Amino acid sequence: NLEALSAPQCRHIVQALIEKPLSHQELARTCKLSLASIGIHLQVLIRAELVAVTPVDGIEMLKFERSILQPTIDWFADLIH
């Protein structure tokens, strides 16, 4: 899952989606990326289960899946303490 965050564009997308779910167009505007670039990076993030797609009123909304990273976050927290 962390490998999916190696591209700065993927990290920027996740950062935007942490705030709230966004449509493809909203995400492109927020991240200042083309829709084509958003699509390419979303494929990586969806495959890694870091982003989920949910239809809302006929619009695909993109949402960051926090739970997938929780075991990694817990592991890092244990290392620090």
mmCIF file of N, CA, C and O in Angstrom:
data_model
loop_
_atom_site.group_PDB
_atom_site.id
_atom_site.type_symbol
_atom_site.label_atom_id
_atom_site.label_comp_id
_atom_site.label_asym_id
_atom_site.label_seq_id
_atom_site.Cartn_x
_atom_site.Cartn_y
_atom_site.Cartn_z
ATOM 1 N N ASN A 1 0.816 -1.213 0.000
ATOM 2 C CA ASN A 1 0.000 0.000 0.000
ATOM 3 C C ASN A 1 0.851 1.266 0.000
ATOM 4 O O ASN A 1 0.491 2.235 -0.636
ATOM 5 N N LEU A 2 1.949 1.230 0.723
ATOM 6 C CA LEU A 2 2.799 2.416 0.755
ATOM 7 C C LEU A 2 3.447 2.682 -0.595
ATOM 8 O O LEU A 2 3.716 3.823 -0.930
ATOM 9 N N GLU A 3 3.682 1.637 -1.369
ATOM 10 C CA GLU A 3 4.269 1.810 -2.699
ATOM 11 C C GLU A 3 3.362 2.665 -3.585
ATOM 12 O O GLU A 3 3.835 3.425 -4.424
ATOM 13 N N ALA A 4 2.052 2.566 -3.378
ATOM 14 C CA ALA A 4 1.103 3.364 -4.156
ATOM 15 C C ALA A 4 1.263 4.855 -3.883
ATOM 16 O O ALA A 4 0.849 5.681 -4.689
ATOM 17 N N LEU A 5 1.901 5.193 -2.774
ATOM 18 C CA LEU A 5 2.089 6.597 -2.410
ATOM 19 C C LEU A 5 3.455 7.127 -2.837
ATOM 20 O O LEU A 5 3.835 8.225 -2.457
ATOM 21 N N SER A 6 4.176 6.355 -3.645
ATOM 22 C CA SER A 6 5.510 6.791 -4.050
ATOM 23 C C SER A 6 5.469 7.987 -5.005
ATOM 24 O O SER A 6 6.376 8.815 -4.999
ATOM 25 N N ALA A 7 4.428 8.097 -5.809
ATOM 26 C CA ALA A 7 4.315 9.235 -6.733
ATOM 27 C C ALA A 7 3.749 10.451 -5.993
ATOM 28 O O ALA A 7 2.763 10.333 -5.269
ATOM 29 N N PRO A 8 4.358 11.612 -6.178
ATOM 30 C CA PRO A 8 3.853 12.809 -5.493
ATOM 31 C C PRO A 8 2.404 13.125 -5.861
ATOM 32 O O PRO A 8 1.641 13.631 -5.030
ATOM 33 N N GLN A 9 1.994 12.794 -7.089
ATOM 34 C CA GLN A 9 0.616 13.046 -7.493
ATOM 35 C C GLN A 9 -0.348 12.195 -6.658
ATOM 36 O O GLN A 9 -1.416 12.675 -6.262
ATOM 37 N N CYS A 10 0.023 10.957 -6.381
ATOM 38 C CA CYS A 10 -0.827 10.081 -5.563
ATOM 39 C C CYS A 10 -0.928 10.619 -4.139
ATOM 40 O O CYS A 10 -2.010 10.614 -3.544
ATOM 41 N N ARG A 11 0.177 11.099 -3.608
ATOM 42 C CA ARG A 11 0.146 11.678 -2.257
ATOM 43 C C ARG A 11 -0.719 12.920 -2.225
ATOM 44 O O ARG A 11 -1.476 13.143 -1.272
ATOM 45 N N HIS A 12 -0.665 13.720 -3.262
ATOM 46 C CA HIS A 12 -1.480 14.934 -3.336
ATOM 47 C C HIS A 12 -2.970 14.576 -3.417
ATOM 48 O O HIS A 12 -3.802 15.217 -2.777
ATOM 49 N N ILE A 13 -3.302 13.548 -4.173
ATOM 50 C CA ILE A 13 -4.686 13.087 -4.289
ATOM 51 C C ILE A 13 -5.191 12.621 -2.933
ATOM 52 O O ILE A 13 -6.285 12.997 -2.500
ATOM 53 N N VAL A 14 -4.397 11.804 -2.246
ATOM 54 C CA VAL A 14 -4.804 11.319 -0.923
ATOM 55 C C VAL A 14 -4.991 12.485 0.030
ATOM 56 O O VAL A 14 -5.972 12.544 0.781
ATOM 57 N N GLN A 15 -4.076 13.430 -0.001
ATOM 58 C CA GLN A 15 -4.178 14.598 0.875
ATOM 59 C C GLN A 15 -5.482 15.348 0.623
ATOM 60 O O GLN A 15 -6.153 15.775 1.566
ATOM 61 N N ALA A 16 -5.865 15.489 -0.624
ATOM 62 C CA ALA A 16 -7.114 16.182 -0.961
ATOM 63 C C ALA A 16 -8.327 15.388 -0.481
ATOM 64 O O ALA A 16 -9.301 15.955 0.020
ATOM 65 N N LEU A 17 -8.265 14.056 -0.612
ATOM 66 C CA LEU A 17 -9.410 13.227 -0.247
ATOM 67 C C LEU A 17 -9.533 13.004 1.260
ATOM 68 O O LEU A 17 -10.585 12.578 1.734
ATOM 69 N N ILE A 18 -8.498 13.294 2.010
ATOM 70 C CA ILE A 18 -8.588 13.194 3.473
ATOM 71 C C ILE A 18 -9.619 14.196 3.985
ATOM 72 O O ILE A 18 -10.352 13.912 4.929
ATOM 73 N N GLU A 19 -9.678 15.347 3.353
ATOM 74 C CA GLU A 19 -10.612 16.405 3.775
ATOM 75 C C GLU A 19 -12.066 15.978 3.612
ATOM 76 O O GLU A 19 -12.871 16.134 4.516
ATOM 77 N N LYS A 20 -12.386 15.478 2.408
ATOM 78 C CA LYS A 20 -13.765 15.069 2.116
ATOM 79 C C LYS A 20 -13.785 14.341 0.776
ATOM 80 O O LYS A 20 -12.878 14.505 -0.045
ATOM 81 N N PRO A 21 -14.816 13.529 0.534
ATOM 82 C CA PRO A 21 -14.945 12.881 -0.775
ATOM 83 C C PRO A 21 -15.119 13.926 -1.879
ATOM 84 O O PRO A 21 -15.733 14.976 -1.661
ATOM 85 N N LEU A 22 -14.557 13.649 -3.044
ATOM 86 C CA LEU A 22 -14.629 14.568 -4.179
ATOM 87 C C LEU A 22 -14.944 13.789 -5.450
ATOM 88 O O LEU A 22 -14.624 12.607 -5.566
ATOM 89 N N SER A 23 -15.537 14.475 -6.415
ATOM 90 C CA SER A 23 -15.737 13.887 -7.738
ATOM 91 C C SER A 23 -14.412 13.967 -8.503
ATOM 92 O O SER A 23 -13.471 14.644 -8.073
ATOM 93 N N HIS A 24 -14.344 13.285 -9.638
ATOM 94 C CA HIS A 24 -13.135 13.351 -10.469
ATOM 95 C C HIS A 24 -12.808 14.800 -10.835
ATOM 96 O O HIS A 24 -11.653 15.216 -10.752
ATOM 97 N N GLN A 25 -13.828 15.551 -11.248
ATOM 98 C CA GLN A 25 -13.607 16.934 -11.667
ATOM 99 C C GLN A 25 -13.140 17.808 -10.496
ATOM 100 O O GLN A 25 -12.228 18.635 -10.656
ATOM 101 N N GLU A 26 -13.769 17.634 -9.336
ATOM 102 C CA GLU A 26 -13.358 18.414 -8.165
ATOM 103 C C GLU A 26 -11.928 18.081 -7.769
ATOM 104 O O GLU A 26 -11.145 18.973 -7.422
ATOM 105 N N LEU A 27 -11.592 16.808 -7.851
ATOM 106 C CA LEU A 27 -10.242 16.378 -7.503
ATOM 107 C C LEU A 27 -9.216 16.951 -8.483
ATOM 108 O O LEU A 27 -8.155 17.421 -8.066
ATOM 109 N N ALA A 28 -9.544 16.952 -9.761
ATOM 110 C CA ALA A 28 -8.645 17.523 -10.773
ATOM 111 C C ALA A 28 -8.399 19.008 -10.505
ATOM 112 O O ALA A 28 -7.256 19.472 -10.573
ATOM 113 N N ARG A 29 -9.464 19.732 -10.181
ATOM 114 C CA ARG A 29 -9.315 21.166 -9.869
ATOM 115 C C ARG A 29 -8.487 21.369 -8.604
ATOM 116 O O ARG A 29 -7.584 22.210 -8.570
ATOM 117 N N THR A 30 -8.802 20.611 -7.564
ATOM 118 C CA THR A 30 -8.108 20.754 -6.283
ATOM 119 C C THR A 30 -6.627 20.444 -6.408
ATOM 120 O O THR A 30 -5.782 21.151 -5.857
ATOM 121 N N CYS A 31 -6.311 19.385 -7.139
ATOM 122 C CA CYS A 31 -4.915 18.951 -7.285
ATOM 123 C C CYS A 31 -4.190 19.626 -8.438
ATOM 124 O O CYS A 31 -2.986 19.413 -8.621
ATOM 125 N N LYS A 32 -4.930 20.389 -9.233
ATOM 126 C CA LYS A 32 -4.356 21.057 -10.409
ATOM 127 C C LYS A 32 -3.692 20.049 -11.348
ATOM 128 O O LYS A 32 -2.568 20.235 -11.819
ATOM 129 N N LEU A 33 -4.436 18.948 -11.590
ATOM 130 C CA LEU A 33 -4.002 17.904 -12.516
ATOM 131 C C LEU A 33 -5.080 17.715 -13.579
ATOM 132 O O LEU A 33 -6.250 18.015 -13.330
ATOM 133 N N SER A 34 -4.693 17.198 -14.729
ATOM 134 C CA SER A 34 -5.678 16.908 -15.773
ATOM 135 C C SER A 34 -6.518 15.706 -15.353
ATOM 136 O O SER A 34 -6.097 14.896 -14.509
ATOM 137 N N LEU A 35 -7.685 15.581 -15.954
ATOM 138 C CA LEU A 35 -8.538 14.419 -15.674
ATOM 139 C C LEU A 35 -7.823 13.125 -16.070
ATOM 140 O O LEU A 35 -7.955 12.099 -15.385
ATOM 141 N N ALA A 36 -7.044 13.164 -17.140
ATOM 142 C CA ALA A 36 -6.297 11.975 -17.561
ATOM 143 C C ALA A 36 -5.278 11.577 -16.498
ATOM 144 O O ALA A 36 -5.153 10.390 -16.155
ATOM 145 N N SER A 37 -4.568 12.543 -15.960
ATOM 146 C CA SER A 37 -3.581 12.264 -14.916
ATOM 147 C C SER A 37 -4.264 11.756 -13.646
ATOM 148 O O SER A 37 -3.788 10.802 -13.021
ATOM 149 N N ILE A 38 -5.379 12.364 -13.284
ATOM 150 C CA ILE A 38 -6.152 11.905 -12.118
ATOM 151 C C ILE A 38 -6.538 10.444 -12.322
ATOM 152 O O ILE A 38 -6.384 9.614 -11.420
ATOM 153 N N GLY A 39 -7.020 10.107 -13.512
ATOM 154 C CA GLY A 39 -7.441 8.736 -13.804
ATOM 155 C C GLY A 39 -6.310 7.736 -13.661
ATOM 156 O O GLY A 39 -6.491 6.661 -13.080
ATOM 157 N N ILE A 40 -5.143 8.093 -14.156
ATOM 158 C CA ILE A 40 -3.982 7.201 -14.078
ATOM 159 C C ILE A 40 -3.593 6.945 -12.623
ATOM 160 O O ILE A 40 -3.380 5.805 -12.207
ATOM 161 N N HIS A 41 -3.510 8.010 -11.835
ATOM 162 C CA HIS A 41 -3.081 7.869 -10.447
ATOM 163 C C HIS A 41 -4.168 7.239 -9.575
ATOM 164 O O HIS A 41 -3.854 6.508 -8.630
ATOM 165 N N LEU A 42 -5.421 7.489 -9.912
ATOM 166 C CA LEU A 42 -6.507 6.854 -9.165
ATOM 167 C C LEU A 42 -6.490 5.336 -9.342
ATOM 168 O O LEU A 42 -6.801 4.598 -8.401
ATOM 169 N N GLN A 43 -6.137 4.872 -10.526
ATOM 170 C CA GLN A 43 -6.050 3.420 -10.753
ATOM 171 C C GLN A 43 -5.095 2.784 -9.751
ATOM 172 O O GLN A 43 -5.389 1.740 -9.167
ATOM 173 N N VAL A 44 -3.970 3.419 -9.524
ATOM 174 C CA VAL A 44 -2.972 2.916 -8.578
ATOM 175 C C VAL A 44 -3.545 2.918 -7.165
ATOM 176 O O VAL A 44 -3.428 1.935 -6.426
ATOM 177 N N LEU A 45 -4.169 4.021 -6.795
ATOM 178 C CA LEU A 45 -4.702 4.165 -5.433
ATOM 179 C C LEU A 45 -5.891 3.242 -5.179
ATOM 180 O O LEU A 45 -6.037 2.702 -4.080
ATOM 181 N N ILE A 46 -6.711 3.032 -6.179
ATOM 182 C CA ILE A 46 -7.861 2.128 -6.045
ATOM 183 C C ILE A 46 -7.369 0.689 -5.944
ATOM 184 O O ILE A 46 -7.855 -0.075 -5.099
ATOM 185 N N ARG A 47 -6.401 0.320 -6.754
ATOM 186 C CA ARG A 47 -5.822 -1.027 -6.697
ATOM 187 C C ARG A 47 -5.214 -1.303 -5.322
ATOM 188 O O ARG A 47 -5.281 -2.419 -4.812
ATOM 189 N N ALA A 48 -4.628 -0.283 -4.708
ATOM 190 C CA ALA A 48 -4.022 -0.416 -3.385
ATOM 191 C C ALA A 48 -5.067 -0.305 -2.267
ATOM 192 O O ALA A 48 -4.713 -0.375 -1.095
ATOM 193 N N GLU A 49 -6.314 -0.108 -2.653
ATOM 194 C CA GLU A 49 -7.447 0.022 -1.725
ATOM 195 C C GLU A 49 -7.320 1.237 -0.808
ATOM 196 O O GLU A 49 -7.838 1.260 0.297
ATOM 197 N N LEU A 50 -6.609 2.258 -1.296
ATOM 198 C CA LEU A 50 -6.486 3.506 -0.547
ATOM 199 C C LEU A 50 -7.594 4.491 -0.897
ATOM 200 O O LEU A 50 -7.864 5.425 -0.152
ATOM 201 N N VAL A 51 -8.231 4.275 -2.046
ATOM 202 C CA VAL A 51 -9.332 5.122 -2.494
ATOM 203 C C VAL A 51 -10.471 4.219 -2.947
ATOM 204 O O VAL A 51 -10.245 3.204 -3.610
ATOM 205 N N ALA A 52 -11.676 4.606 -2.559
ATOM 206 C CA ALA A 52 -12.879 3.877 -2.981
ATOM 207 C C ALA A 52 -13.745 4.809 -3.819
ATOM 208 O O ALA A 52 -13.734 6.026 -3.631
ATOM 209 N N VAL A 53 -14.490 4.217 -4.736
ATOM 210 C CA VAL A 53 -15.411 4.969 -5.596
ATOM 211 C C VAL A 53 -16.830 4.597 -5.189
ATOM 212 O O VAL A 53 -17.171 3.419 -5.136
ATOM 213 N N THR A 54 -17.630 5.619 -4.885
ATOM 214 C CA THR A 54 -19.005 5.402 -4.471
ATOM 215 C C THR A 54 -19.923 6.302 -5.291
ATOM 216 O O THR A 54 -19.705 7.515 -5.325
ATOM 217 N N PRO A 55 -20.940 5.735 -5.951
ATOM 218 C CA PRO A 55 -21.883 6.590 -6.681
ATOM 219 C C PRO A 55 -22.818 7.327 -5.717
ATOM 220 O O PRO A 55 -23.367 6.730 -4.805
ATOM 221 N N VAL A 56 -22.930 8.632 -5.924
ATOM 222 C CA VAL A 56 -23.836 9.471 -5.135
ATOM 223 C C VAL A 56 -24.624 10.328 -6.123
ATOM 224 O O VAL A 56 -24.051 11.159 -6.808
ATOM 225 N N ASP A 57 -25.921 10.076 -6.185
ATOM 226 C CA ASP A 57 -26.781 10.819 -7.114
ATOM 227 C C ASP A 57 -26.249 10.790 -8.546
ATOM 228 O O ASP A 57 -26.239 11.795 -9.249
ATOM 229 N N GLY A 58 -25.745 9.636 -8.959
ATOM 230 C CA GLY A 58 -25.268 9.469 -10.321
ATOM 231 C C GLY A 58 -23.862 9.984 -10.587
ATOM 232 O O GLY A 58 -23.385 9.943 -11.714
ATOM 233 N N ILE A 59 -23.188 10.480 -9.549
ATOM 234 C CA ILE A 59 -21.818 10.999 -9.697
ATOM 235 C C ILE A 59 -20.879 10.097 -8.912
ATOM 236 O O ILE A 59 -21.142 9.764 -7.762
ATOM 237 N N GLU A 60 -19.794 9.687 -9.550
ATOM 238 C CA GLU A 60 -18.798 8.883 -8.846
ATOM 239 C C GLU A 60 -18.016 9.767 -7.881
ATOM 240 O O GLU A 60 -17.340 10.705 -8.299
ATOM 241 N N MET A 61 -18.137 9.466 -6.599
ATOM 242 C CA MET A 61 -17.397 10.201 -5.580
ATOM 243 C C MET A 61 -16.225 9.353 -5.116
ATOM 244 O O MET A 61 -16.346 8.141 -4.937
ATOM 245 N N LEU A 62 -15.094 10.002 -4.917
ATOM 246 C CA LEU A 62 -13.858 9.334 -4.515
ATOM 247 C C LEU A 62 -13.609 9.609 -3.042
ATOM 248 O O LEU A 62 -13.712 10.752 -2.590
ATOM 249 N N LYS A 63 -13.291 8.548 -2.302
ATOM 250 C CA LYS A 63 -13.132 8.675 -0.861
ATOM 251 C C LYS A 63 -11.852 7.968 -0.425
ATOM 252 O O LYS A 63 -11.558 6.869 -0.873
ATOM 253 N N PHE A 64 -11.102 8.612 0.455
ATOM 254 C CA PHE A 64 -9.903 8.004 1.028
ATOM 255 C C PHE A 64 -10.319 6.941 2.033
ATOM 256 O O PHE A 64 -11.172 7.167 2.886
ATOM 257 N N GLU A 65 -9.715 5.767 1.941
ATOM 258 C CA GLU A 65 -10.006 4.650 2.848
ATOM 259 C C GLU A 65 -8.953 4.617 3.951
ATOM 260 O O GLU A 65 -7.897 4.022 3.799
ATOM 261 N N ARG A 66 -9.258 5.273 5.053
ATOM 262 C CA ARG A 66 -8.311 5.369 6.173
ATOM 263 C C ARG A 66 -7.962 4.011 6.769
ATOM 264 O O ARG A 66 -6.833 3.766 7.178
ATOM 265 N N SER A 67 -8.936 3.141 6.862
ATOM 266 C CA SER A 67 -8.758 1.884 7.588
ATOM 267 C C SER A 67 -7.650 1.010 7.004
ATOM 268 O O SER A 67 -7.029 0.237 7.738
ATOM 269 N N ILE A 68 -7.384 1.130 5.733
ATOM 270 C CA ILE A 68 -6.372 0.281 5.102
ATOM 271 C C ILE A 68 -4.964 0.602 5.619
ATOM 272 O O ILE A 68 -4.104 -0.267 5.685
ATOM 273 N N LEU A 69 -4.727 1.841 6.019
ATOM 274 C CA LEU A 69 -3.408 2.233 6.509
ATOM 275 C C LEU A 69 -3.270 2.107 8.027
ATOM 276 O O LEU A 69 -2.164 2.229 8.556
ATOM 277 N N GLN A 70 -4.368 1.861 8.732
ATOM 278 C CA GLN A 70 -4.329 1.855 10.197
ATOM 279 C C GLN A 70 -3.312 0.868 10.772
ATOM 280 O O GLN A 70 -2.577 1.229 11.692
ATOM 281 N N PRO A 71 -3.224 -0.368 10.265
ATOM 282 C CA PRO A 71 -2.201 -1.266 10.812
ATOM 283 C C PRO A 71 -0.780 -0.718 10.660
ATOM 284 O O PRO A 71 0.050 -0.868 11.561
ATOM 285 N N THR A 72 -0.497 -0.057 9.551
ATOM 286 C CA THR A 72 0.829 0.525 9.331
ATOM 287 C C THR A 72 1.062 1.688 10.283
ATOM 288 O O THR A 72 2.147 1.820 10.865
ATOM 289 N N ILE A 73 0.055 2.519 10.466
ATOM 290 C CA ILE A 73 0.158 3.653 11.393
ATOM 291 C C ILE A 73 0.398 3.131 12.808
ATOM 292 O O ILE A 73 1.258 3.653 13.534
ATOM 293 N N ASP A 74 -0.339 2.100 13.216
ATOM 294 C CA ASP A 74 -0.165 1.513 14.546
ATOM 295 C C ASP A 74 1.242 0.949 14.719
ATOM 296 O O ASP A 74 1.869 1.113 15.766
ATOM 297 N N TRP A 75 1.756 0.289 13.675
ATOM 298 C CA TRP A 75 3.091 -0.282 13.734
ATOM 299 C C TRP A 75 4.144 0.816 13.928
ATOM 300 O O TRP A 75 5.035 0.691 14.764
ATOM 301 N N PHE A 76 4.016 1.918 13.160
ATOM 302 C CA PHE A 76 4.950 3.029 13.309
ATOM 303 C C PHE A 76 4.842 3.644 14.701
ATOM 304 O O PHE A 76 5.858 3.980 15.320
ATOM 305 N N ALA A 77 3.647 3.787 15.209
ATOM 306 C CA ALA A 77 3.449 4.348 16.542
ATOM 307 C C ALA A 77 4.124 3.480 17.596
ATOM 308 O O ALA A 77 4.746 3.989 18.537
ATOM 309 N N ASP A 78 4.027 2.164 17.447
ATOM 310 C CA ASP A 78 4.688 1.233 18.392
ATOM 311 C C ASP A 78 6.201 1.373 18.321
ATOM 312 O O ASP A 78 6.887 1.253 19.344
ATOM 313 N N LEU A 79 6.741 1.602 17.139
ATOM 314 C CA LEU A 79 8.187 1.771 16.997
ATOM 315 C C LEU A 79 8.697 3.009 17.730
ATOM 316 O O LEU A 79 9.796 3.002 18.305
ATOM 317 N N ILE A 80 7.900 4.051 17.694
ATOM 318 C CA ILE A 80 8.308 5.326 18.292
ATOM 319 C C ILE A 80 8.264 5.264 19.809
ATOM 320 O O ILE A 80 9.082 5.862 20.485
ATOM 321 N N HIS A 81 7.314 4.531 20.334
ATOM 322 C CA HIS A 81 7.142 4.481 21.796
ATOM 323 C C HIS A 81 7.942 3.420 22.391
ATOM 324 O O HIS A 81 8.350 2.541 22.483
#
